[in-house]
């Protein structure tokens, strides 16, 4: 039985790279869920404008994508690499 995978996208409003990253992440999630119903991925979005600790840590790296609280990538999210990580 597959476990739930928690994805966290850290960015801020008005960030075009953040919008691109969201589109890539949502596309990969949709693709995986269509072919493997046993995998459940939960996407949460956080803004560095709402959290001082996130702003201090990631302000120069957004968007940042975490998979189960571990940094997967930042700036540009590669869909092939993300899919491989989520299926591993």
Short mmCIF file of N, CA and C in Angstrom, two decimals:
data_model
loop_
_atom_site.label_atom_id
_atom_site.label_comp_id
_atom_site.label_asym_id
_atom_site.label_seq_id
_atom_site.Cartn_x
_atom_site.Cartn_y
_atom_site.Cartn_z
N UNK A 1 0.85 -1.19 0.00
CA UNK A 1 0.00 0.00 0.00
C UNK A 1 0.89 1.24 0.00
N UNK A 2 0.64 2.15 -0.92
CA UNK A 2 1.44 3.37 -1.02
C UNK A 2 1.06 4.34 0.10
N UNK A 3 2.01 5.11 0.50
CA UNK A 3 1.77 6.09 1.56
C UNK A 3 1.41 7.44 0.94
N UNK A 4 0.83 8.30 1.75
CA UNK A 4 0.56 9.66 1.30
C UNK A 4 1.89 10.41 1.19
N UNK A 5 1.99 11.25 0.18
CA UNK A 5 3.18 12.07 -0.02
C UNK A 5 2.77 13.52 0.15
N UNK A 6 3.49 14.23 1.01
CA UNK A 6 3.16 15.63 1.29
C UNK A 6 4.12 16.54 0.52
N UNK A 7 3.55 17.35 -0.35
CA UNK A 7 4.34 18.32 -1.12
C UNK A 7 4.04 19.72 -0.59
N UNK A 8 5.08 20.50 -0.42
CA UNK A 8 4.92 21.87 0.04
C UNK A 8 5.62 22.79 -0.96
N UNK A 9 4.86 23.70 -1.53
CA UNK A 9 5.40 24.67 -2.47
C UNK A 9 5.48 26.01 -1.76
N UNK A 10 6.69 26.52 -1.62
CA UNK A 10 6.92 27.78 -0.92
C UNK A 10 7.23 28.85 -1.97
N UNK A 11 6.48 29.93 -1.92
CA UNK A 11 6.66 31.01 -2.87
C UNK A 11 6.07 32.29 -2.33
N UNK A 12 5.57 33.11 -3.26
CA UNK A 12 4.86 34.33 -2.87
C UNK A 12 3.98 34.77 -4.02
N UNK A 13 2.93 35.54 -3.73
CA UNK A 13 2.05 36.03 -4.79
C UNK A 13 2.83 36.92 -5.77
N UNK A 14 2.45 36.84 -7.04
CA UNK A 14 3.08 37.67 -8.05
C UNK A 14 4.42 37.17 -8.55
N UNK A 15 4.81 35.97 -8.15
CA UNK A 15 6.09 35.38 -8.56
C UNK A 15 5.81 34.46 -9.75
N UNK A 16 6.29 34.85 -10.94
CA UNK A 16 5.99 34.04 -12.13
C UNK A 16 6.64 32.66 -12.08
N UNK A 17 7.81 32.55 -11.47
CA UNK A 17 8.43 31.22 -11.32
C UNK A 17 7.60 30.34 -10.39
N UNK A 18 6.97 30.96 -9.39
CA UNK A 18 6.11 30.21 -8.47
C UNK A 18 4.88 29.69 -9.21
N UNK A 19 4.32 30.53 -10.08
CA UNK A 19 3.16 30.11 -10.88
C UNK A 19 3.55 28.95 -11.80
N UNK A 20 4.73 29.06 -12.44
CA UNK A 20 5.21 27.98 -13.30
C UNK A 20 5.40 26.69 -12.51
N UNK A 21 6.00 26.81 -11.32
CA UNK A 21 6.26 25.64 -10.49
C UNK A 21 4.94 24.97 -10.08
N UNK A 22 3.94 25.77 -9.72
CA UNK A 22 2.63 25.24 -9.33
C UNK A 22 2.03 24.44 -10.49
N UNK A 23 2.11 25.00 -11.70
CA UNK A 23 1.57 24.30 -12.87
C UNK A 23 2.27 22.97 -13.09
N UNK A 24 3.60 22.94 -12.97
CA UNK A 24 4.37 21.70 -13.15
C UNK A 24 3.97 20.68 -12.09
N UNK A 25 3.94 21.10 -10.83
CA UNK A 25 3.62 20.18 -9.73
C UNK A 25 2.21 19.62 -9.89
N UNK A 26 1.24 20.49 -10.18
CA UNK A 26 -0.14 20.02 -10.34
C UNK A 26 -0.26 19.07 -11.54
N UNK A 27 0.47 19.34 -12.61
CA UNK A 27 0.45 18.46 -13.78
C UNK A 27 1.02 17.09 -13.48
N UNK A 28 2.14 17.06 -12.75
CA UNK A 28 2.76 15.77 -12.40
C UNK A 28 1.85 14.99 -11.46
N UNK A 29 1.27 15.68 -10.48
CA UNK A 29 0.34 15.00 -9.55
C UNK A 29 -0.83 14.40 -10.33
N UNK A 30 -1.42 15.16 -11.23
CA UNK A 30 -2.56 14.67 -12.02
C UNK A 30 -2.16 13.46 -12.85
N UNK A 31 -0.98 13.52 -13.46
CA UNK A 31 -0.51 12.40 -14.28
C UNK A 31 -0.32 11.13 -13.46
N UNK A 32 0.29 11.28 -12.29
CA UNK A 32 0.52 10.11 -11.43
C UNK A 32 -0.80 9.56 -10.91
N UNK A 33 -1.69 10.43 -10.46
CA UNK A 33 -2.96 9.96 -9.90
C UNK A 33 -3.83 9.28 -10.95
N UNK A 34 -3.67 9.63 -12.22
CA UNK A 34 -4.44 8.97 -13.28
C UNK A 34 -3.95 7.56 -13.52
N UNK A 35 -2.66 7.34 -13.35
CA UNK A 35 -2.11 6.02 -13.64
C UNK A 35 -1.91 5.16 -12.39
N UNK A 36 -1.96 5.77 -11.20
CA UNK A 36 -1.72 5.01 -9.97
C UNK A 36 -2.61 5.56 -8.86
N UNK A 37 -3.82 5.02 -8.78
CA UNK A 37 -4.81 5.52 -7.82
C UNK A 37 -4.41 5.27 -6.37
N UNK A 38 -3.44 4.38 -6.13
CA UNK A 38 -3.05 4.09 -4.75
C UNK A 38 -2.15 5.17 -4.17
N UNK A 39 -1.62 6.04 -5.01
CA UNK A 39 -0.76 7.12 -4.52
C UNK A 39 -1.60 8.37 -4.30
N UNK A 40 -1.43 8.94 -3.12
CA UNK A 40 -2.14 10.17 -2.79
C UNK A 40 -1.11 11.25 -2.48
N UNK A 41 -1.21 12.35 -3.17
CA UNK A 41 -0.29 13.44 -2.94
C UNK A 41 -1.06 14.66 -2.47
N UNK A 42 -0.59 15.24 -1.40
CA UNK A 42 -1.25 16.39 -0.81
C UNK A 42 -0.36 17.61 -1.03
N UNK A 43 -0.86 18.61 -1.75
CA UNK A 43 -0.09 19.81 -2.05
C UNK A 43 -0.55 20.95 -1.16
N UNK A 44 0.42 21.53 -0.46
CA UNK A 44 0.17 22.71 0.38
C UNK A 44 1.05 23.83 -0.17
N UNK A 45 0.49 25.02 -0.22
CA UNK A 45 1.27 26.18 -0.66
C UNK A 45 1.44 27.14 0.51
N UNK A 46 2.67 27.60 0.68
CA UNK A 46 2.99 28.55 1.74
C UNK A 46 3.64 29.77 1.11
N UNK A 47 3.39 30.95 1.68
CA UNK A 47 3.98 32.18 1.18
C UNK A 47 5.03 32.69 2.15
N UNK A 48 6.16 33.11 1.60
CA UNK A 48 7.20 33.69 2.46
C UNK A 48 6.75 35.02 3.05
N UNK A 49 5.70 35.61 2.49
CA UNK A 49 5.19 36.87 3.02
C UNK A 49 4.40 36.66 4.31
N UNK A 50 3.95 35.41 4.55
CA UNK A 50 3.14 35.12 5.73
C UNK A 50 3.94 34.49 6.86
N UNK A 51 5.21 34.19 6.62
CA UNK A 51 5.98 33.43 7.61
C UNK A 51 7.43 33.93 7.61
N UNK A 52 7.80 34.60 8.69
CA UNK A 52 9.14 35.20 8.78
C UNK A 52 10.25 34.15 8.69
N UNK A 53 10.05 33.01 9.30
CA UNK A 53 11.08 31.95 9.26
C UNK A 53 11.28 31.45 7.83
N UNK A 54 10.17 31.26 7.09
CA UNK A 54 10.29 30.84 5.69
C UNK A 54 10.97 31.93 4.87
N UNK A 55 10.61 33.17 5.12
CA UNK A 55 11.22 34.29 4.38
C UNK A 55 12.73 34.33 4.63
N UNK A 56 13.13 34.20 5.89
CA UNK A 56 14.56 34.23 6.22
C UNK A 56 15.31 33.08 5.56
N UNK A 57 14.68 31.93 5.48
CA UNK A 57 15.36 30.74 4.96
C UNK A 57 15.35 30.65 3.43
N UNK A 58 14.23 31.04 2.80
CA UNK A 58 14.06 30.75 1.38
C UNK A 58 13.87 31.98 0.48
N UNK A 59 13.98 33.19 0.99
CA UNK A 59 13.65 34.39 0.20
C UNK A 59 14.36 34.45 -1.15
N UNK A 60 15.61 33.99 -1.21
CA UNK A 60 16.38 34.07 -2.46
C UNK A 60 16.24 32.82 -3.32
N UNK A 61 15.45 31.86 -2.88
CA UNK A 61 15.38 30.58 -3.60
C UNK A 61 14.00 30.23 -4.12
N UNK A 62 12.99 31.07 -3.87
CA UNK A 62 11.63 30.68 -4.27
C UNK A 62 11.50 30.62 -5.78
N UNK A 63 10.65 29.74 -6.25
CA UNK A 63 9.87 28.78 -5.47
C UNK A 63 10.73 27.62 -4.99
N UNK A 64 10.35 27.08 -3.85
CA UNK A 64 11.01 25.91 -3.28
C UNK A 64 9.95 24.82 -3.16
N UNK A 65 10.30 23.60 -3.58
CA UNK A 65 9.39 22.47 -3.44
C UNK A 65 9.97 21.48 -2.45
N UNK A 66 9.19 21.19 -1.41
CA UNK A 66 9.58 20.18 -0.43
C UNK A 66 8.73 18.94 -0.66
N UNK A 67 9.36 17.79 -0.53
CA UNK A 67 8.64 16.51 -0.54
C UNK A 67 8.84 15.92 0.84
N UNK A 68 7.74 15.76 1.57
CA UNK A 68 7.79 15.28 2.95
C UNK A 68 8.85 16.04 3.76
N UNK A 69 8.80 17.36 3.67
CA UNK A 69 9.65 18.29 4.43
C UNK A 69 11.12 18.32 4.03
N UNK A 70 11.48 17.64 2.95
CA UNK A 70 12.85 17.66 2.44
C UNK A 70 12.87 18.46 1.14
N UNK A 71 13.85 19.35 0.98
CA UNK A 71 13.93 20.15 -0.24
C UNK A 71 14.15 19.23 -1.44
N UNK A 72 13.26 19.33 -2.40
CA UNK A 72 13.40 18.59 -3.66
C UNK A 72 14.13 19.46 -4.68
N UNK A 73 13.68 20.71 -4.81
CA UNK A 73 14.29 21.60 -5.79
C UNK A 73 13.82 23.02 -5.52
N UNK A 74 14.49 23.98 -6.16
CA UNK A 74 14.06 25.36 -6.08
C UNK A 74 14.27 26.03 -7.43
N UNK A 75 13.68 27.20 -7.59
CA UNK A 75 13.62 28.01 -8.81
C UNK A 75 12.80 27.36 -9.91
N UNK A 76 13.32 26.36 -10.59
CA UNK A 76 12.57 25.71 -11.67
C UNK A 76 12.40 24.22 -11.32
N UNK A 77 11.17 23.76 -11.43
CA UNK A 77 10.85 22.37 -11.10
C UNK A 77 10.82 21.56 -12.39
N UNK A 78 11.67 20.55 -12.46
CA UNK A 78 11.72 19.68 -13.64
C UNK A 78 10.68 18.58 -13.48
N UNK A 79 9.72 18.49 -14.41
CA UNK A 79 8.65 17.51 -14.26
C UNK A 79 9.14 16.06 -14.29
N UNK A 80 10.14 15.75 -15.08
CA UNK A 80 10.65 14.37 -15.15
C UNK A 80 11.32 13.98 -13.83
N UNK A 81 12.12 14.89 -13.30
CA UNK A 81 12.79 14.62 -12.02
C UNK A 81 11.78 14.52 -10.88
N UNK A 82 10.76 15.39 -10.90
CA UNK A 82 9.73 15.35 -9.85
C UNK A 82 8.96 14.04 -9.91
N UNK A 83 8.54 13.64 -11.10
CA UNK A 83 7.79 12.39 -11.23
C UNK A 83 8.62 11.21 -10.73
N UNK A 84 9.89 11.16 -11.09
CA UNK A 84 10.76 10.08 -10.62
C UNK A 84 10.85 10.07 -9.10
N UNK A 85 10.98 11.23 -8.50
CA UNK A 85 11.07 11.32 -7.04
C UNK A 85 9.78 10.85 -6.38
N UNK A 86 8.64 11.21 -6.95
CA UNK A 86 7.36 10.85 -6.36
C UNK A 86 7.05 9.35 -6.53
N UNK A 87 7.59 8.74 -7.56
CA UNK A 87 7.34 7.31 -7.79
C UNK A 87 8.37 6.42 -7.12
N UNK A 88 9.43 7.02 -6.60
CA UNK A 88 10.51 6.23 -5.97
C UNK A 88 10.05 5.58 -4.68
#
